[in-house]
Short mmCIF file of C-alpha atoms and ligand atoms in Angstrom, two decimals:
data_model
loop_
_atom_site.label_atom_id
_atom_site.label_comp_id
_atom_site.label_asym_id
_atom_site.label_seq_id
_atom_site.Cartn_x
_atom_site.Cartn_y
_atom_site.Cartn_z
CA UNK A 1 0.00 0.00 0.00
CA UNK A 2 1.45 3.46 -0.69
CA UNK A 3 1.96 5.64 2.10
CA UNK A 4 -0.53 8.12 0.58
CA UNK A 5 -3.29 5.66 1.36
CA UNK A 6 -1.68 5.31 4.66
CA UNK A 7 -1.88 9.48 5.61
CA UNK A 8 -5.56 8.73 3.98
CA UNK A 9 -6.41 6.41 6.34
CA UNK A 10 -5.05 8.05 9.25
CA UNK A 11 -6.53 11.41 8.83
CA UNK A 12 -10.01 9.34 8.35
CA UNK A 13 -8.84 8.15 12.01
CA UNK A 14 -8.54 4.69 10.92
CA UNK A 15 -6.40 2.29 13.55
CA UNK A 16 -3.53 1.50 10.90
CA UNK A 17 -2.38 -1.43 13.00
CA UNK A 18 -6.29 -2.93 12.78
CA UNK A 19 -6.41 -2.36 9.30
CA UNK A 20 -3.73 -3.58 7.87
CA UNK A 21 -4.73 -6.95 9.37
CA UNK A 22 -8.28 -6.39 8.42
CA UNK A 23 -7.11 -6.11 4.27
CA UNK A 24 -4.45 -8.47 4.59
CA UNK A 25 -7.13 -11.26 6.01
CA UNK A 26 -9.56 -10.00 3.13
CA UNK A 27 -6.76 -10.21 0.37
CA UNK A 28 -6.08 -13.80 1.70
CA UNK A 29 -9.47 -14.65 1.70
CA UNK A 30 -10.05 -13.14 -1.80
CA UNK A 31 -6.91 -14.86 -3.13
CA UNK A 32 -8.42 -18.24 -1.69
CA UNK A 33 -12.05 -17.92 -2.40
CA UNK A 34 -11.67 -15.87 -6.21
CA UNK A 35 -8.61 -16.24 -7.39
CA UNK A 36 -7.88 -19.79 -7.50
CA UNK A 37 -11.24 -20.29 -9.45
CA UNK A 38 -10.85 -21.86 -12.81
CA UNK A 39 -11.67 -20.32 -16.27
CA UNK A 40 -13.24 -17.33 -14.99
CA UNK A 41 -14.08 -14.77 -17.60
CA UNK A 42 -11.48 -12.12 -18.56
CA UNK A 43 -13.94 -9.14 -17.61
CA UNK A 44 -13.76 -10.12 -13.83
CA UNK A 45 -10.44 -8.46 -13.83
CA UNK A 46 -12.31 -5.37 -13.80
CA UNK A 47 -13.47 -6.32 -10.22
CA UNK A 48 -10.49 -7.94 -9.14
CA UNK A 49 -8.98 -5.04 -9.29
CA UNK A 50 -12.03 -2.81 -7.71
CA UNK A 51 -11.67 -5.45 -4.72
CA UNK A 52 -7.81 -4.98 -4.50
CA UNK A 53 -8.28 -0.76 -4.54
CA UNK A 54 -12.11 -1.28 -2.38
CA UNK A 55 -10.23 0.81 0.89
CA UNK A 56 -7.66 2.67 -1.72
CA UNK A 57 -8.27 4.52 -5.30
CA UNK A 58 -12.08 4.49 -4.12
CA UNK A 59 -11.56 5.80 -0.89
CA UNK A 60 -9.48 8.57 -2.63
CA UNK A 61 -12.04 9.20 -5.48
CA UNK A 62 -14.91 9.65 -2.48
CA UNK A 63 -12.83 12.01 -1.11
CA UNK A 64 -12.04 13.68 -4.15
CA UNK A 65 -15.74 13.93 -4.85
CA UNK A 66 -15.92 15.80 -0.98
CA UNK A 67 -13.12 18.35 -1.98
CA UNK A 68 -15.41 19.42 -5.47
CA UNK A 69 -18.27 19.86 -3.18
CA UNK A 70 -20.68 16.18 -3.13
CA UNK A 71 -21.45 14.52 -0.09
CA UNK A 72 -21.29 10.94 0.35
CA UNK A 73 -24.39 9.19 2.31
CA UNK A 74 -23.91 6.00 3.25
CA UNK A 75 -26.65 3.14 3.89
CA UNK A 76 -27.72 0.20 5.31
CA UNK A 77 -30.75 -0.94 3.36
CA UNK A 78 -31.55 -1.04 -0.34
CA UNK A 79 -34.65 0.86 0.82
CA UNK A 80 -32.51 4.30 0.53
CA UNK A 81 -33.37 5.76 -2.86
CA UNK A 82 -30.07 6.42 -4.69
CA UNK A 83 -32.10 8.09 -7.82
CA UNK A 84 -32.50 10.75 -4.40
CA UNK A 85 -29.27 11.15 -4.01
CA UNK A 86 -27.47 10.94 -6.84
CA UNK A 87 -30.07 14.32 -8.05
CA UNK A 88 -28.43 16.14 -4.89
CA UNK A 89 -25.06 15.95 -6.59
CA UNK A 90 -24.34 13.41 -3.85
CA UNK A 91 -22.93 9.69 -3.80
CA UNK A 92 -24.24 7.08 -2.47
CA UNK A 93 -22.20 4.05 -0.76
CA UNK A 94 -22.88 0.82 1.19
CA UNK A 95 -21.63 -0.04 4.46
CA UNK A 96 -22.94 -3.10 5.24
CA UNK A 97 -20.31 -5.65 6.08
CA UNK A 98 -19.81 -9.30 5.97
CA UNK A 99 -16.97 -10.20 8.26
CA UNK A 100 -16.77 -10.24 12.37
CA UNK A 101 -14.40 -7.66 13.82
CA UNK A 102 -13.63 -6.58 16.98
CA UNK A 103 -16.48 -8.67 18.07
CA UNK A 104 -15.48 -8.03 22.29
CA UNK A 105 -16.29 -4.39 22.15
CA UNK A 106 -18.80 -4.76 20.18
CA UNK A 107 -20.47 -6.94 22.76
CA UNK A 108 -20.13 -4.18 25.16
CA UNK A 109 -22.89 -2.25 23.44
CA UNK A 110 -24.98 -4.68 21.52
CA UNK A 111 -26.27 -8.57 23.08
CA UNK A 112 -24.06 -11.12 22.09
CA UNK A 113 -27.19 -12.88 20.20
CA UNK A 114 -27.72 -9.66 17.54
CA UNK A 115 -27.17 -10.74 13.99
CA UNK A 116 -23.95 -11.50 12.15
CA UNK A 117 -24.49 -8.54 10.17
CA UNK A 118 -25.33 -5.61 12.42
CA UNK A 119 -22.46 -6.60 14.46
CA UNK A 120 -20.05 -6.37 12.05
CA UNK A 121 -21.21 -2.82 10.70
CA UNK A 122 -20.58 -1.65 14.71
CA UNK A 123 -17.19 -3.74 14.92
CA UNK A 124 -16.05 -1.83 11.75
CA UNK A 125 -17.13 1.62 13.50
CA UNK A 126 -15.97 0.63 16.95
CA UNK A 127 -12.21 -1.28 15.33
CA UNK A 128 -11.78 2.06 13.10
CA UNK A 129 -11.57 0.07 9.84
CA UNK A 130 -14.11 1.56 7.82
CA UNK A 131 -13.03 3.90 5.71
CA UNK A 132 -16.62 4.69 3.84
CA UNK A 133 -17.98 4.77 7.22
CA UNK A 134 -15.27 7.86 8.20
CA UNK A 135 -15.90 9.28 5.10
CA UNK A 136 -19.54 9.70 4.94
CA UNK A 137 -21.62 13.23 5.43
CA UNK A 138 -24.89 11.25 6.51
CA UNK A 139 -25.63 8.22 7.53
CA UNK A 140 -28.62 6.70 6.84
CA UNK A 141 -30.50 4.05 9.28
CA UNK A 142 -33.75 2.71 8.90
CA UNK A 143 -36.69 0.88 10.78
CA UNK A 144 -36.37 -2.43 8.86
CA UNK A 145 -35.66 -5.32 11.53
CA UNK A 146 -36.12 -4.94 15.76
CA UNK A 147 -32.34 -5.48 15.69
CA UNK A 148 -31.03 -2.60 13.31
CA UNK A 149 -34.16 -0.36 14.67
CA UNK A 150 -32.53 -0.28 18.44
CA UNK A 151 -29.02 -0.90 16.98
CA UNK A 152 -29.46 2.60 15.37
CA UNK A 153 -30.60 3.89 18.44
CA UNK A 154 -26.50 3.26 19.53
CA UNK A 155 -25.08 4.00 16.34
CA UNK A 156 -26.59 7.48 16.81
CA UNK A 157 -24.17 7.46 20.28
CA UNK A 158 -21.10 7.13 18.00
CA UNK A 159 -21.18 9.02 14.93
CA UNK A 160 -22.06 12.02 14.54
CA UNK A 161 -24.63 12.06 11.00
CA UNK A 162 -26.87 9.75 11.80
CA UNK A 163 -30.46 10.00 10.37
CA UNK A 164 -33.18 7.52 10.61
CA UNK A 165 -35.87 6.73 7.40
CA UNK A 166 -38.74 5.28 8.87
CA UNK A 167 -40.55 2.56 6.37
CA UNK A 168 -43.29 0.50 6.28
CA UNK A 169 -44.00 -3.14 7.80
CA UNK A 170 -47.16 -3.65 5.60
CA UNK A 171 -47.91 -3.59 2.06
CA UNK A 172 -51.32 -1.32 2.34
CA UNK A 173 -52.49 2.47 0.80
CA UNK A 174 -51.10 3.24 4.82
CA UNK A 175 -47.81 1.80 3.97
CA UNK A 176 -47.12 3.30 0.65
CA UNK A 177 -48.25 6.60 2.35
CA UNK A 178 -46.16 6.34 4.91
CA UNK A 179 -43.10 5.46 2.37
CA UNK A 180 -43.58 8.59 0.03
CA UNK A 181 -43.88 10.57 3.27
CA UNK A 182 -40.67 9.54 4.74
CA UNK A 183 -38.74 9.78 0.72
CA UNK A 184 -39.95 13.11 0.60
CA UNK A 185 -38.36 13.88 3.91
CA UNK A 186 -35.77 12.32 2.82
CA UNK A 187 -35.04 14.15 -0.39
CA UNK A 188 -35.39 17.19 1.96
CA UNK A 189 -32.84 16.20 4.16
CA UNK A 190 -30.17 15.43 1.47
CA UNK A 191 -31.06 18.92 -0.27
CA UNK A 192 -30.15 20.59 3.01
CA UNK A 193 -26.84 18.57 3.58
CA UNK A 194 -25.96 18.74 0.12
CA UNK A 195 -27.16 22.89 -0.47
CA UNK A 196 -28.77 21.46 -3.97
CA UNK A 197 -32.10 21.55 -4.58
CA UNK A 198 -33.76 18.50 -7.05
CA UNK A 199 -35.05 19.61 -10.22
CA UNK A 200 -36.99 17.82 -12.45
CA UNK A 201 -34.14 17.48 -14.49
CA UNK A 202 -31.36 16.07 -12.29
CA UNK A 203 -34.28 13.80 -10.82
CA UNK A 204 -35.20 12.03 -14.42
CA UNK A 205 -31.23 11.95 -14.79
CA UNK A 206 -30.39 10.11 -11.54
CA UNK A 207 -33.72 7.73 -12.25
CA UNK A 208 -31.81 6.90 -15.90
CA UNK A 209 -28.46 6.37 -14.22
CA UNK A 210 -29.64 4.11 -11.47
CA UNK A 211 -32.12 2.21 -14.04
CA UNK A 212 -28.79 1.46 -16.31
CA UNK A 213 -27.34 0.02 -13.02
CA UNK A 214 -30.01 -2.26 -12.98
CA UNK A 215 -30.65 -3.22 -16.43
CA UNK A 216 -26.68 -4.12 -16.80
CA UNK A 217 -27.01 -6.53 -13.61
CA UNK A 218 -30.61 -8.23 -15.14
CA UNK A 219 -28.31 -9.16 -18.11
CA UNK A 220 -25.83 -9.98 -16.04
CA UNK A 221 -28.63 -12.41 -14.30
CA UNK A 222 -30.55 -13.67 -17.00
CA UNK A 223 -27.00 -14.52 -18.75
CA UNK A 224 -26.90 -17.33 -15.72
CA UNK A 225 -29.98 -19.28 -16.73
CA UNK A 226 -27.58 -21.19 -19.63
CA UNK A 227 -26.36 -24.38 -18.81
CA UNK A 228 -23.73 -24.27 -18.29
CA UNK A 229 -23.66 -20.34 -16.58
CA UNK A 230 -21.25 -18.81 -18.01
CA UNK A 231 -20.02 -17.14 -14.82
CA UNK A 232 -19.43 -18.79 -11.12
CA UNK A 233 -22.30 -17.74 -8.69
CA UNK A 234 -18.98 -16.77 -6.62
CA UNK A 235 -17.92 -13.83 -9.32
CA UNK A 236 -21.61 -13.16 -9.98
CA UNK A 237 -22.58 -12.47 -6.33
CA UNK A 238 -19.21 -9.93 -6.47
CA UNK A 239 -20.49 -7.32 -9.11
CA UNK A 240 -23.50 -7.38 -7.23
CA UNK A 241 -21.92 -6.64 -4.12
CA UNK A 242 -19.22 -4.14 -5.79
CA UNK A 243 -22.60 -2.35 -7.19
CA UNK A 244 -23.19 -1.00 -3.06
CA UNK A 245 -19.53 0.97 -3.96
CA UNK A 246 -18.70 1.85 -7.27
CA UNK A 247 -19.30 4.31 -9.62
CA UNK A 248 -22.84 3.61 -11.17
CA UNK A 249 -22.06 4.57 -14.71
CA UNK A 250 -18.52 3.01 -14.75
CA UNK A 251 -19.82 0.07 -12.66
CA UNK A 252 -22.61 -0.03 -15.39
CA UNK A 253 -20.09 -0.19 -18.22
CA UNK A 254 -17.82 -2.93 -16.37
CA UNK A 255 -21.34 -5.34 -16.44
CA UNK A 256 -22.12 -4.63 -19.42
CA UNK A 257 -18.63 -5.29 -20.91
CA UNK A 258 -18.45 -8.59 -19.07
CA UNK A 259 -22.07 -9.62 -20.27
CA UNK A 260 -20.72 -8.77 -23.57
CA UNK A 261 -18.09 -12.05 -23.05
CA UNK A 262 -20.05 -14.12 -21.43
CA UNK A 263 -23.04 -13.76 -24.68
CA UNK A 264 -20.09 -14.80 -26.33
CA UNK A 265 -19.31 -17.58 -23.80
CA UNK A 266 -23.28 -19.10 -23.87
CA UNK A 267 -23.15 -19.14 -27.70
CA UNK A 268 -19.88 -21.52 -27.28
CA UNK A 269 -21.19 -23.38 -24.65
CA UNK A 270 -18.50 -22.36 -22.20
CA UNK A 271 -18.94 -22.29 -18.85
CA UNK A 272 -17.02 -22.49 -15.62
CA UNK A 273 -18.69 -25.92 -14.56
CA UNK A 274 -19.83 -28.76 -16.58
CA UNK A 275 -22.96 -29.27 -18.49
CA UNK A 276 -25.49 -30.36 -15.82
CA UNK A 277 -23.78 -29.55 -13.03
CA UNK A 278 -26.90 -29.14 -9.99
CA UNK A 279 -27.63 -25.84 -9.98
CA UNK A 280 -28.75 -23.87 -7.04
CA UNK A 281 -30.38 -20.76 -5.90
CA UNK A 282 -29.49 -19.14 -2.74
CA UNK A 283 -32.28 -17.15 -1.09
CA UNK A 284 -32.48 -15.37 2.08
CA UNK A 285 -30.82 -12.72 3.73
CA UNK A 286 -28.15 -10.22 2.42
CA UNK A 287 -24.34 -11.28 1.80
CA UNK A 288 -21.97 -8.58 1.88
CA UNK A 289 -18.47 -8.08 1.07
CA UNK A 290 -16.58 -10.50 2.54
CA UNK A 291 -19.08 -13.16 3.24
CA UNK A 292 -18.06 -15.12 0.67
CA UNK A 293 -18.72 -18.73 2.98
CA UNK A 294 -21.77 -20.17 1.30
CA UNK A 295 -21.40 -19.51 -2.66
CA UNK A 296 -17.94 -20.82 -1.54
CA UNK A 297 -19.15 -23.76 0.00
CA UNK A 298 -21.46 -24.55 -2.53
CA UNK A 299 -19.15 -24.09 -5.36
CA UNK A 300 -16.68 -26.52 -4.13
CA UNK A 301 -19.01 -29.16 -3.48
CA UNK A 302 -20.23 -29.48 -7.19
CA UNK A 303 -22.81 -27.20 -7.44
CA UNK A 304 -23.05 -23.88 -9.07
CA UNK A 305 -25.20 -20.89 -7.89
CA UNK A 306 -27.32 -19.42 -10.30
CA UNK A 307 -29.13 -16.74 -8.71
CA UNK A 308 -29.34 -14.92 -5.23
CA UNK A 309 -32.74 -14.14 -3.74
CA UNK A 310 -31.45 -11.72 -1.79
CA UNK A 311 -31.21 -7.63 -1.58
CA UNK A 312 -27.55 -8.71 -2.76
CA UNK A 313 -29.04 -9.77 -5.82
CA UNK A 314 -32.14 -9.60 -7.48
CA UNK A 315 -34.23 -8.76 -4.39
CA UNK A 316 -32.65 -5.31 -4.63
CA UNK A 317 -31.96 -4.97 -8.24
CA UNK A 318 -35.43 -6.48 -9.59
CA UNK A 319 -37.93 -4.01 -11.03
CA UNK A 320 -36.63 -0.88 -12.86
CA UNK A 321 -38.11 2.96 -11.81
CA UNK A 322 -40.75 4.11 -14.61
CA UNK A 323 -38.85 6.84 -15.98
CA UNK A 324 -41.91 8.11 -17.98
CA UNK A 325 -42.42 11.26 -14.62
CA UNK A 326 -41.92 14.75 -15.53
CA UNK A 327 -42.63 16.60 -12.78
CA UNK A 328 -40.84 15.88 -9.68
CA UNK A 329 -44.07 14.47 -8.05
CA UNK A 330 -44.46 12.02 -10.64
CA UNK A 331 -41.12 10.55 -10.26
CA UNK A 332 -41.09 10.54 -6.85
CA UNK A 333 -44.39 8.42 -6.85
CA UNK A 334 -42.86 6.60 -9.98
CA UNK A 335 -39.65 5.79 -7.26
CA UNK A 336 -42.26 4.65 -4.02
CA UNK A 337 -43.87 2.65 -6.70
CA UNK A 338 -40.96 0.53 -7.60
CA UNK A 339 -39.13 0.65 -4.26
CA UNK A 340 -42.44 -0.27 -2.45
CA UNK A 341 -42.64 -3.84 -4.62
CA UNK A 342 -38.75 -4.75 -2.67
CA UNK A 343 -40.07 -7.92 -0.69
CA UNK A 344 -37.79 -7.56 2.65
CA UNK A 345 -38.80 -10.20 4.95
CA UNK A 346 -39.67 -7.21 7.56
CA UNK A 347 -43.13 -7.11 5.90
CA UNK A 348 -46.17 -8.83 6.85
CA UNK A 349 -47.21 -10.63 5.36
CA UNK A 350 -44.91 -11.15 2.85
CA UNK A 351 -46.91 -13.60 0.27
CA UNK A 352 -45.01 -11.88 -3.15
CA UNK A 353 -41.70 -13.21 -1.98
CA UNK A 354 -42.51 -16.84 -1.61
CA UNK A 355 -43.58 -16.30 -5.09
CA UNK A 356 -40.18 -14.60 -6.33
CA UNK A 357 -38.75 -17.76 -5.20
CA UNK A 358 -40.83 -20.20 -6.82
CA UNK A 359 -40.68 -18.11 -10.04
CA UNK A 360 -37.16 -17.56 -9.77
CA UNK A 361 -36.17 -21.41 -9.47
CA UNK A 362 -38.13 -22.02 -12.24
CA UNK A 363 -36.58 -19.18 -14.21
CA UNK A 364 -32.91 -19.70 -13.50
CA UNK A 365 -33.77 -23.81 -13.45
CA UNK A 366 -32.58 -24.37 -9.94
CA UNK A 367 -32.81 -27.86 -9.09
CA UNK A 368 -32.66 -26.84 -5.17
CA UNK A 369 -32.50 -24.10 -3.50
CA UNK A 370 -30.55 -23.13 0.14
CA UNK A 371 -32.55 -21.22 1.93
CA UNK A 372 -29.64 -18.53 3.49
CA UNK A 373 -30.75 -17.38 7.03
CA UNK A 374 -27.99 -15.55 9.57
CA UNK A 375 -28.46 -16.78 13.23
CA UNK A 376 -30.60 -14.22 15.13
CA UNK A 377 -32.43 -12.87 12.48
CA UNK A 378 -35.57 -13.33 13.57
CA UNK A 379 -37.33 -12.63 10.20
CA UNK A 380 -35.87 -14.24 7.27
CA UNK A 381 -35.08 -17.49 9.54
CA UNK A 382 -39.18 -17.11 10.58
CA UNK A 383 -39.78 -17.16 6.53
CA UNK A 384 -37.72 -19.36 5.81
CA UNK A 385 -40.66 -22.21 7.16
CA UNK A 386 -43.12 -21.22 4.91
CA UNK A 387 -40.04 -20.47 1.75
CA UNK A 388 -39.70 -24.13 2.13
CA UNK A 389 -43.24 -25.39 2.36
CA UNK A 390 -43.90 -23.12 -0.86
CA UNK A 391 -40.81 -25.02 -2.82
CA UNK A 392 -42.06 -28.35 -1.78
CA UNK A 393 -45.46 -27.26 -3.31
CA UNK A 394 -43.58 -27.16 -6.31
CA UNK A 395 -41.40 -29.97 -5.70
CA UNK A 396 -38.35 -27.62 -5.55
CA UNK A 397 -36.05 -29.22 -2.70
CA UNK A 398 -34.88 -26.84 -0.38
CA UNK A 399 -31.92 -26.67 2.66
CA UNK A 400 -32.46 -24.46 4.98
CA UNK A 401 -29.31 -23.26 6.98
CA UNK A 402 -28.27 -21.03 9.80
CA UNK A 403 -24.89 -19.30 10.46
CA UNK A 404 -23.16 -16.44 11.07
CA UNK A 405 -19.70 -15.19 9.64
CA UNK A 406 -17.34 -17.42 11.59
CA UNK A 407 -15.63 -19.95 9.96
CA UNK A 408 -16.04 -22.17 12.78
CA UNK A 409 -19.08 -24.19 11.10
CA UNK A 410 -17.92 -24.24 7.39
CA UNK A 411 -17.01 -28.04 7.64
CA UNK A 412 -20.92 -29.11 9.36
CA UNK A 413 -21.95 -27.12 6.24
CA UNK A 414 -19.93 -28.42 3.37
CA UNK A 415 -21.51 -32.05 4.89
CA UNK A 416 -25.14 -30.51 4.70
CA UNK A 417 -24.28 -28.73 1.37
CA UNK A 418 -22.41 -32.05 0.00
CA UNK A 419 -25.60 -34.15 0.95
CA UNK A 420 -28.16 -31.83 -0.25
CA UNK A 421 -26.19 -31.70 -3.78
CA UNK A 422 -26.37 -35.05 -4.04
CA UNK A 423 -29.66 -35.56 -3.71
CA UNK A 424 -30.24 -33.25 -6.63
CA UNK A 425 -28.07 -35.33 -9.08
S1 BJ8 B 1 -34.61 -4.55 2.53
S2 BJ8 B 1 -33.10 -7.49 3.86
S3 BJ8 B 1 -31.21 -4.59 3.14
S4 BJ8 B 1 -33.56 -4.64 5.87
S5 BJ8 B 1 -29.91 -10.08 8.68
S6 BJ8 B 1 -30.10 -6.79 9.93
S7 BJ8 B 1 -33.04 -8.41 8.62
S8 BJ8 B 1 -31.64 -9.41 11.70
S9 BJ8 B 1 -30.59 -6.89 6.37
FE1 BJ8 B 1 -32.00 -5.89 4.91
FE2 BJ8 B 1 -33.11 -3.71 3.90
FE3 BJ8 B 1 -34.58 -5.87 4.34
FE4 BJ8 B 1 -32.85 -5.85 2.38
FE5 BJ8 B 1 -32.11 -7.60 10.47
FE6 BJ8 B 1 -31.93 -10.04 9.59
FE7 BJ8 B 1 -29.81 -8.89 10.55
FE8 BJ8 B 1 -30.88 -8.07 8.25
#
């Protein structure tokens, strides 16, 4: 690393020490889990090298974008409208994370039984290793889950920007009320931090911009439904998660570049497994960078993944923002309308996503699926029940598992996975 990332990191107040071990465990990881993959397509070097520069060059370029005057927002949920932001002249970046770190202070202010995932976004904050974190002018929280509802209520105790989005829990004329009320204070808010005000204009660009993001990763998804795919599960499940970081419009020309070879790759009949190999979709709750465990597991135990039901995947990708509006009240009703349709397990009920799953198996012709729940989380692992009964209604066989981000259980899995694979052959 160059020393100018190193005064970078510093003056973000970063804990050099911690994060130096935090990227060299991630480049090992990434070296183990991506790199020694076999016959991957050329156009994942793109992300390779977005993955080696993820806490470098993009860093620097957010904090470029600062010095010329944008802010940088920073979420949790696919719920936070980036067409909203992106009209501000702002950026917006994930900062969900997928590994466990400093997990003893983070026990200090959280129970020891929260989620995988909210614990790691506070052991990033509390170990100083998150540089999008330190570098964001808002951060945005919402009412999704019980356990990032009060964990927001302490993340509000150590930074500084912390606002909270209310949203829905039901799919009713209340809800979708309730969810244009809290975008429009929303789009208020990030006018006043940003000093822009939306027009029309910048609002049908943003909507354009964000709807290219999407389109590129639907061809990117429907590209998997050859057999063979021409991409692992593995590298698919990384442009999806490098979408939460990048630039949308270079990101956007990266997937469509790479769909580009893989058309190319499906005409030949190339893939990165065999013809026939079981194919399986994962479904369940988000997987962000670096929980690469399951598509790991799955791919080395002669599967491949072919789709993720999951707001890391077509969950928070799937329906595009009618970009007909021309008034900023139109577009803003045109953005509740699609964002209202994501089917987060938080609602109740939530009948539409047991039939995303049974349409998506059949689309991506999953012969199983692994039903992806992270210990504590009360409500995918409660859906999860009824996930199954649906696939068995179809006569879709389905695993369901429960983990967290240790490595401690990856062998017990590999034995479920291994078993479960075999029983699709
Ligand atoms: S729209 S899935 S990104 S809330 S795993 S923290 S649910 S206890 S992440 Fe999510 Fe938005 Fe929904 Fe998608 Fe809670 Fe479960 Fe933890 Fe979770």
């Amino acid at each position: 690393m160059s020393e100018d990332y190193k005064t970078m990191w510093a003056d973000l107040g970063l804990d050099l020490e911690a994060h130096d071990q935090l990227l060299g465990a991630l480049g090992q990881a990434y070296q183990d889990v991506f790199l020694t993959q076999k016959n991957r397509p050329e156009g994942m070097g793109y992300f390779d090298f977005v993955m080696s520069e993820v806490h470098g060059l993009r860093i620097k370029e957010l904090l470029d974008e600062k010095a010329a005057g944008r802010k940088i927002i920073g979420s949790y949920c696919v719920f936070v409208p980036e067409e909203i932001v992106l009209a501000a002249n702002s950026t917006l970046v994930g900062l969900c994370s997928g590994a466990d770190f400093a997990t003893d202070l983070v026990e200090q202010v959280l129970p020891r039984n929260t989620c995988a995932l909210i614990k790691s976004s506070f052991g990033f904050k509390l170990g100083k290793v998150c540089p999008y974190l330190e570098s964001t002018d808002m951060v945005v929280g919402e009412n999704t889950c019980d356990g990032k509802k009060k964990a927001y209520e302490t993340l509000g105790q150590l930074v500084d920007n912390l606002y909270v989005m209310d949203l829905p829990q039901m799919k009713s004329e209340n809800g979708k009320a309730l969810l244009r009320a809290e975008y429009v204070r929303f789009k208020e808010s990030v006018e006043k931090l940003s000093g822009v005000t939306i027009s029309a204009e910048s609002l049908k660009e943003a909507i354009a911009t964000v709807n290219d993001k999407r389109k590129a990763l639907h061809r990117l998804s429907s590209l998997r439904k050859a057999d063979p795919p021409p991409i692992s599960g593995l590298d698919a499940l990384l442009a999806n998660q490098v979408s939460f970081y990048d630039n949308p419009a270079r990101f956007t020309e990266s997937v469509n570049k790479i769909c580009d070879e893989l058309e190319g790759r499906v005409y030949a009949d190339e893939g990165v497994f065999a013809k026939r190999t079981p194919r399986i979709l994962v479904s369940g709750c988000p997987q962000a960078v670096p929980n690469w465990k399951l598509p790991m597991i799955v791919e080395t135990s002669g599967a491949v993944i072919v789709g993720e039901e999951s707001c890391v995947g077509e969950r928070g990708t799937r329906n595009l923002t009618d970009a007909s509006g021309e008034t900023i009240g139109e577009m803003l009703d045109a953005i509740v309308d699609r964002y209202f349709q994501v089917d987060c397990a938080i609602f109740t009920p939530n009948h539409d996503r047991l039939n995303h799953i049974q349409e998506m198996a059949e689309t991506y012709k999953a012969d199983g699926v692994i039903h992806y729940g992270l210990q504590f989380c009360q409500p995918y692992l409660m859906e999860a029940i009824p996930v199954e009964k649906a696939l068995e209604e179809k006569n879709i066989p389905c695993l369901r598992i429960e983990t967290d981000y240790s490595t401690e259980d990856i062998g017990q899995l590999k034995t479920r996975v291994e078993a479960f694979v075999e029983q699709l052959r």
